[in-house]
Structure formats: C-alpha cells, structure tokens
Coordinates of C-alpha atoms in Angstrom, one line a residue:
X1 CA -15.8 -42.1 4.8
X2 CA -16.8 -40.5 1.9
X3 CA -19.8 -39.6 -0.1
X4 CA -21.1 -37.3 -3.0
X5 CA -22.7 -34.4 -2.2
X6 CA -24.4 -31.4 -3.5
X7 CA -22.3 -28.6 -2.6
X8 CA -24.6 -25.7 -2.6
X9 CA -25.6 -22.8 0.1
X10 CA -29.0 -23.8 1.9
X11 CA -29.8 -20.0 1.7
X12 CA -30.1 -20.5 -2.1
X13 CA -32.3 -23.8 -2.0
X14 CA -35.8 -23.4 -3.5
X15 CA -38.7 -26.1 -3.7
X16 CA -39.1 -27.6 -6.9
X17 CA -42.5 -28.2 -7.2
X18 CA -45.2 -26.7 -9.1
X19 CA -48.0 -24.8 -7.3
X20 CA -51.3 -25.0 -7.4
X21 CA -54.0 -22.4 -7.0
X22 CA -56.5 -24.9 -6.4
X23 CA -56.5 -25.9 -3.1
X24 CA -59.3 -28.2 -3.0
X25 CA -57.3 -31.4 -3.0
X26 CA -56.7 -30.3 0.9
X27 CA -60.3 -30.3 2.2
X28 CA -62.0 -31.7 -0.8
X29 CA -64.7 -34.3 0.9
X30 CA -65.2 -37.7 -0.5
X31 CA -68.4 -37.8 -2.1
X32 CA -68.5 -41.9 -1.9
X33 CA -68.9 -41.5 1.6
X34 CA -66.0 -43.8 2.5
X35 CA -64.1 -42.0 5.5
X36 CA -60.7 -43.6 4.7
X37 CA -59.0 -40.4 4.5
X38 CA -61.7 -38.2 6.1
X39 CA -60.9 -35.8 8.9
X40 CA -62.1 -33.1 11.1
X41 CA -61.9 -29.8 10.1
X42 CA -59.1 -27.8 11.4
X43 CA -60.9 -25.7 14.2
X44 CA -59.6 -22.4 15.4
X45 CA -58.0 -24.0 18.5
X46 CA -56.1 -26.7 16.5
X47 CA -54.8 -24.2 14.1
X48 CA -53.8 -21.8 16.6
X49 CA -50.5 -22.1 18.2
X50 CA -50.1 -21.9 22.2
X51 CA -47.7 -19.5 23.3
X52 CA -45.3 -21.1 25.8
X53 CA -41.6 -20.5 27.0
X54 CA -41.1 -17.6 24.3
X55 CA -42.2 -19.9 21.6
X56 CA -45.0 -21.4 20.0
X57 CA -46.2 -25.1 20.3
X58 CA -49.1 -27.2 18.9
X59 CA -52.4 -27.1 20.3
X60 CA -53.9 -30.2 19.2
X61 CA -53.0 -32.8 21.8
X62 CA -51.2 -30.3 23.4
X63 CA -48.0 -31.1 25.4
X64 CA -47.5 -34.7 23.6
X65 CA -44.7 -33.0 21.3
X66 CA -42.4 -31.1 23.2
X67 CA -40.8 -29.0 20.4
X68 CA -42.0 -25.9 19.0
X69 CA -43.7 -25.4 15.8
X70 CA -42.9 -21.8 15.0
X71 CA -40.9 -20.2 12.4
X72 CA -37.4 -20.5 13.7
X73 CA -37.8 -24.0 14.5
X74 CA -39.6 -24.8 11.2
X75 CA -36.9 -22.9 9.2
X76 CA -34.0 -25.0 11.3
X77 CA -36.4 -28.0 10.2
X78 CA -35.7 -27.2 6.5
X79 CA -32.1 -26.5 6.7
X80 CA -31.5 -30.0 8.4
X81 CA -33.6 -31.5 5.5
X82 CA -31.5 -30.3 3.0
X83 CA -28.4 -31.3 4.9
X84 CA -29.7 -34.7 5.5
X85 CA -30.7 -35.0 1.4
X86 CA -26.7 -33.8 0.7
X87 CA -25.6 -36.6 2.9
X88 CA -28.0 -39.1 1.2
X89 CA -26.7 -38.0 -2.2
X90 CA -29.9 -36.2 -3.1
X91 CA -31.9 -39.2 -2.5
X92 CA -35.4 -38.9 -0.6
X93 CA -35.3 -42.6 0.3
X94 CA -33.4 -45.8 -0.2
X95 CA -36.0 -48.3 -0.2
X96 CA -36.7 -49.4 -4.1
X97 CA -39.0 -47.3 -5.7
X98 CA -37.9 -45.0 -8.6
X99 CA -40.0 -43.2 -11.6
X100 CA -40.3 -46.5 -13.6
X101 CA -41.6 -48.3 -10.3
X102 CA -43.1 -45.7 -8.0
X103 CA -45.3 -46.4 -5.0
X104 CA -48.9 -46.1 -5.3
X105 CA -49.9 -44.8 -1.9
X106 CA -47.3 -43.1 0.5
X107 CA -47.8 -42.2 3.9
X108 CA -45.5 -39.8 5.8
X109 CA -45.5 -39.9 9.4
X110 CA -44.8 -36.7 11.5
X111 CA -44.2 -35.0 8.4
X112 CA -43.3 -31.5 9.9
X113 CA -43.4 -29.0 7.5
X114 CA -44.3 -31.2 4.7
X115 CA -41.2 -31.0 2.4
X116 CA -40.5 -34.9 2.0
X117 CA -43.9 -35.2 1.1
X118 CA -44.2 -32.1 -1.5
X119 CA -40.9 -33.4 -3.0
X120 CA -42.1 -37.6 -3.1
X121 CA -45.5 -35.8 -4.8
X122 CA -43.0 -34.0 -7.2
X123 CA -41.0 -36.7 -8.0
X124 CA -43.8 -39.5 -8.2
X125 CA -46.9 -37.4 -9.5
X126 CA -48.7 -40.8 -10.3
X127 CA -48.6 -41.5 -6.6
X128 CA -50.7 -40.5 -3.8
X129 CA -49.3 -39.1 -1.1
X130 CA -50.5 -38.1 2.7
X131 CA -48.5 -36.3 5.4
X132 CA -49.7 -36.3 8.9
X133 CA -48.8 -34.3 12.0
X134 CA -49.8 -32.5 15.0
X135 CA -49.5 -29.2 13.8
X136 CA -50.9 -27.8 10.6
X137 CA -48.1 -26.0 9.6
X138 CA -47.8 -27.4 5.9
X139 CA -47.8 -25.1 3.1
X140 CA -51.4 -24.3 1.4
X141 CA -50.2 -24.8 -2.4
X142 CA -48.8 -28.4 -3.0
X143 CA -48.9 -31.0 -6.0
X144 CA -52.3 -32.2 -6.3
X145 CA -51.3 -35.4 -5.4
X146 CA -50.1 -34.6 -1.7
X147 CA -52.7 -34.1 1.1
X148 CA -51.9 -33.3 5.0
X149 CA -53.7 -34.3 8.0
X150 CA -53.4 -33.2 11.6
X151 CA -53.1 -36.3 13.7
X152 CA -51.7 -38.1 16.5
X153 CA -49.8 -41.3 15.3
X154 CA -49.5 -42.5 18.6
X155 CA -53.3 -43.4 18.6
X156 CA -54.6 -46.3 16.5
X157 CA -54.6 -45.8 12.6
X158 CA -57.7 -45.4 10.7
X159 CA -56.2 -46.6 7.5
X160 CA -56.8 -49.9 5.4
X161 CA -53.6 -51.8 4.6
X162 CA -53.2 -50.7 1.3
X163 CA -50.0 -48.2 1.5
X164 CA -47.0 -48.9 -0.6
X165 CA -44.5 -46.7 1.5
X166 CA -44.5 -45.7 4.9
X167 CA -41.7 -42.9 6.1
X168 CA -40.4 -41.2 9.1
X169 CA -37.7 -39.2 9.4
X170 CA -36.3 -37.5 12.4
X171 CA -38.6 -38.3 15.0
X172 CA -36.7 -38.5 18.1
X173 CA -38.2 -38.1 21.4
X174 CA -41.7 -38.4 19.5
X175 CA -42.6 -41.9 20.6
X176 CA -43.0 -43.7 24.0
X177 CA -42.4 -46.9 22.1
X178 CA -41.7 -46.6 18.5
X179 CA -41.8 -50.2 17.8
X180 CA -45.1 -50.9 19.1
X181 CA -46.7 -47.5 17.9
X182 CA -45.2 -47.0 14.4
X183 CA -42.9 -50.0 13.3
X184 CA -45.8 -52.5 14.0
X185 CA -48.6 -50.3 12.8
X186 CA -46.5 -49.6 9.6
X187 CA -46.3 -53.4 9.0
X188 CA -50.1 -53.6 9.5
X189 CA -50.9 -51.2 7.4
X190 CA -48.8 -51.8 4.5
X191 CA -49.9 -54.1 1.3
X192 CA -48.0 -57.0 1.1
X193 CA -44.9 -56.4 -0.5
X194 CA -44.8 -52.6 0.7
X195 CA -41.9 -50.8 2.4
X196 CA -41.1 -49.3 5.5
X197 CA -38.2 -46.6 5.9
X198 CA -37.2 -45.0 8.9
X199 CA -34.4 -41.9 8.9
X200 CA -33.5 -41.1 12.2
X201 CA -30.5 -39.3 13.9
X202 CA -29.9 -40.2 18.0
X203 CA -28.7 -37.1 19.8
X204 CA -25.7 -39.1 21.2
X205 CA -22.3 -38.4 19.5
X206 CA -19.2 -40.8 18.7
X207 CA -15.8 -40.4 17.1
X208 CA -13.3 -42.7 15.7
X209 CA -10.3 -41.6 17.7
X210 CA -11.6 -41.1 21.1
X211 CA -11.0 -37.2 21.0
X212 CA -14.7 -37.0 22.8
X213 CA -13.7 -36.0 26.7
X214 CA -16.1 -37.0 29.1
X215 CA -17.1 -33.4 30.0
X216 CA -17.4 -32.4 26.5
X217 CA -20.5 -30.1 26.5
X218 CA -22.8 -31.9 23.7
X219 CA -22.0 -35.0 25.2
X220 CA -23.1 -33.7 28.9
X221 CA -26.3 -32.1 27.3
X222 CA -27.1 -35.6 25.2
X223 CA -27.1 -37.3 28.3
X224 CA -29.5 -35.1 30.1
X225 CA -31.7 -35.1 26.9
X226 CA -32.2 -38.8 27.0
X227 CA -33.0 -39.1 30.8
X228 CA -35.5 -36.0 30.4
X229 CA -36.9 -38.0 27.6
X230 CA -37.2 -40.9 29.6
X231 CA -39.0 -38.8 32.4
X232 CA -41.5 -38.0 29.5
X233 CA -41.6 -41.4 28.6
X234 CA -39.9 -40.6 25.0
X235 CA -37.6 -42.5 23.3
X236 CA -34.4 -40.2 22.5
X237 CA -31.9 -43.0 21.2
X238 CA -34.1 -44.5 18.1
X239 CA -31.6 -45.5 15.5
X240 CA -29.6 -48.5 16.3
X241 CA -32.4 -50.4 17.2
X242 CA -34.3 -49.9 14.3
X243 CA -33.0 -52.8 12.1
X244 CA -33.8 -55.5 15.1
X245 CA -37.3 -54.0 15.3
X246 CA -38.2 -54.4 12.1
X247 CA -37.3 -57.7 11.8
X248 CA -38.8 -58.8 15.1
X249 CA -42.0 -57.2 14.0
X250 CA -41.9 -59.3 10.7
X251 CA -40.3 -57.4 8.0
X252 CA -38.2 -59.3 5.7
X253 CA -34.9 -57.7 3.2
X254 CA -34.2 -55.2 6.4
X255 CA -31.1 -53.3 5.4
X256 CA -29.5 -50.2 7.1
X257 CA -26.6 -47.7 5.9
X258 CA -25.2 -45.5 8.6
X259 CA -24.2 -42.2 7.3
X260 CA -21.5 -40.1 9.6
X261 CA -22.6 -36.3 10.2
X262 CA -19.4 -34.1 11.8
X263 CA -20.7 -31.6 14.3
X264 CA -18.5 -29.2 13.0
X265 CA -15.9 -28.4 10.1
X266 CA -13.1 -30.4 11.9
X267 CA -12.8 -33.2 9.0
X268 CA -10.1 -32.5 6.7
X269 CA -12.2 -33.4 3.2
X270 CA -14.0 -30.4 1.9
X271 CA -17.3 -31.9 1.5
X272 CA -17.6 -33.5 4.9
X273 CA -16.2 -30.2 6.2
X274 CA -19.1 -28.1 4.5
X275 CA -21.9 -30.5 5.8
X276 CA -20.3 -30.2 9.4
X277 CA -20.3 -26.6 9.2
X278 CA -24.0 -26.7 8.3
X279 CA -24.8 -29.3 10.9
X280 CA -22.8 -27.1 13.0
X281 CA -25.2 -24.2 12.5
X282 CA -28.1 -26.2 12.5
X283 CA -27.6 -27.4 16.0
X284 CA -26.6 -24.2 17.4
X285 CA -29.8 -23.0 16.1
X286 CA -31.8 -25.7 17.5
X287 CA -30.4 -26.1 21.1
X288 CA -33.0 -23.9 22.7
X289 CA -35.9 -25.6 20.8
X290 CA -34.7 -29.0 21.8
X291 CA -34.2 -28.0 25.2
X292 CA -36.8 -25.6 26.7
X293 CA -40.0 -28.0 26.4
X294 CA -38.5 -31.1 28.1
X295 CA -36.1 -29.1 30.4
X296 CA -39.2 -27.0 31.7
X297 CA -41.9 -29.4 32.1
X298 CA -39.9 -32.6 33.5
X299 CA -37.1 -31.1 35.5
X300 CA -38.4 -27.5 36.5
X301 CA -35.9 -25.6 35.1
X302 CA -37.1 -21.7 33.9
X303 CA -36.2 -20.6 30.5
X304 CA -33.1 -18.4 32.0
X305 CA -31.6 -21.6 33.9
X306 CA -31.9 -23.5 30.7
X307 CA -30.4 -21.0 28.4
X308 CA -27.4 -20.8 30.8
X309 CA -26.9 -24.1 30.9
X310 CA -26.7 -24.2 26.9
X311 CA -23.8 -21.7 27.2
X312 CA -21.2 -24.2 27.6
X313 CA -23.0 -27.0 25.1
X314 CA -22.6 -24.1 22.3
X315 CA -19.0 -23.8 22.8
X316 CA -18.3 -27.3 22.6
X317 CA -19.7 -26.8 19.0
X318 CA -16.8 -24.9 18.2
X319 CA -14.2 -27.4 19.4
X320 CA -12.5 -28.7 16.4
X321 CA -10.0 -30.7 18.3
X322 CA -13.0 -32.8 19.2
X323 CA -13.6 -35.2 15.8
X324 CA -17.3 -35.7 16.8
X325 CA -20.5 -37.0 14.4
X326 CA -24.0 -38.0 14.7
X327 CA -25.2 -41.2 12.8
X328 CA -27.9 -40.8 10.5
X329 CA -29.6 -44.3 10.5
X330 CA -31.4 -45.0 7.6
X331 CA -33.2 -48.4 7.7
X332 CA -35.7 -50.0 5.0
X333 CA -37.6 -53.2 5.3
X334 CA -40.2 -54.9 3.1
X335 CA -43.5 -56.7 4.2
X336 CA -43.9 -60.4 3.2
X337 CA -45.9 -61.1 0.2
X338 CA -47.5 -63.6 2.1
X339 CA -48.2 -61.7 5.4

C-alpha cells in the first residue's frame, strides 16, 4: 500500500481560514420568515456541558451520544482529522466537486469541532455550509458562509431537498440505524444529482500477514466495544456496509476507497510509519473517551475498573510485531437526476 502524504507535525497545524469578528452569520434571524434554517436559541442548559465520570458530556439530548465533548477529546478529534486528511492526500472529500464546480449547499452531519465545515467554507467561499451537532463546541469566528446548529440528526430533518453535498465523518456508535437515519434522509434531502459521502473508521482491526493473536489487547477491546454498543442500540461496525446501503437506498455511481491506517509505527515505509505513530498516539489519547460512557452506562463498570481494563489495551498498541491497521472507508454516491 502506498499513498502520498503531507509530512508535517500535527502540533504545527494551523487553521487556514480567515477569521471574522462579525458573528452575526451564526445567529442572524431570517427576515423573510422562512424557518428552513431557523433554530432555537441556545439556552444555558444546552450550552453548558454535563460533568460525568471525570469528563464533560453534551447536555442537549443528554445520554444519546456516549463520548465526551471536553477539551482533551476535542484536541484528539482535531489530530484525528489531520491524520485522516494526510491519508486522503490533503483532500476534504472524494465526491466530484472542485473550485470550478463547487457545491452550492453543503450539510455536515455530526460536525463535532466543525473543522471540516470550516475548511469547506474556506475552499468554497461561494457555497453555503451548514454543520450540525449535539454539542455547541464549534468556534465563533468562522467564514461568513459557514453556520452551525445544535441538532440531533437521528430526528426527522426539517430541511428542504436542496443540498448538493451531505457529509459524515467518524460517526461510529452515533446511530441506531445509519442506513435509515442518515443515508435514507440524505437521499431525501439532496437535490437530484447531489452527492452523499461517508468517511468512517470501524474499531475492528485487520492484518495482511496474520500477526494479530486472538488475545491481542486492542482486538479484545474492540469486541467488547461492539458488544456494549449493541446494548446501547448503536452501530459500531459501520464502514463495510456503506456501499451496499447507499445502493439499496437509491444512490447511483457509488464508489468506495478503503485506506489503511497502521495502528503504530510497524510499517517499513517511512510515510506509513509516520502516520502509524500519529494514529497510535491518537488511539492512546482516546481510549478512555471511547470507553467510559458506554462501559459505565451499559456494563455498570466503575471508572477505576474501566481504566484497569485498558492497561493491556494500551500496551498492545506498542507491539510492533503485530502488523495491524484500521480501515478508513470513504464511500460516495449520487442521487439520480430523475429521483
């Protein structure tokens, strides 16, 4: 496997968008009375995060998303975003848009810190970019064509069918039925000819040379994570099914590329080694965040019990004799013109 990458430290990464002091684009009311993009003002209870298990979690629809939204997790998510962009050769998407053929309206589902939406707004200044999430953790100063709203995308979408591009990224264990809640709704809310792209990384790991032993720490944790996700009615294995789901819903020209992300620095190729070492650090930083909410709420484990169980999982991430990798599934499809 090989790919071109941007070889630079994550710590040196800076946003490229221009900051604007005028924040009116975020909360400006629609003077024509049309409520398509209207949303409720953030109350103090929504904006304020809940303290639980030594972390902070979203308060809007509390408990529906089982991972924290605090600064350590947001910083980890930013690093994960940059790693994925390196793997994708600096591209924000693989759907066929470009500065000469930009999308007019874009919807980013589960936008998180909003970085993808912000960079899309920077790349396509003539486009209207909307990002939605349960947590209001996005920055206030963004390009004027970018807006964020607090929404639960598992609910019905109150948008007209006018989007040219709808996007998801790393939404593992967010949905009870991604095909119905996201892919079908995306199809319904795209213009004819519009595109959906999903970029997802299941927790399961793979190896091309059979070096993953059955008692490998991450493999054991991934099985436990998938089991507890089922108890929470959340899908933790989303990725391999995306292509079939899109076709079943009605998308055409569906394409998929699966990128390999090494679990640590085991590859000989220096670029892959660099990516693997960054990914190792990111997984080490995220293990507690991935585990605490689900394992406490659905298995009744204490924070101490959870952290103790993660000791061997962390150790396994340093074993370079195990040639394991994650798969980043990037799948995109078009809504037919006649739909």
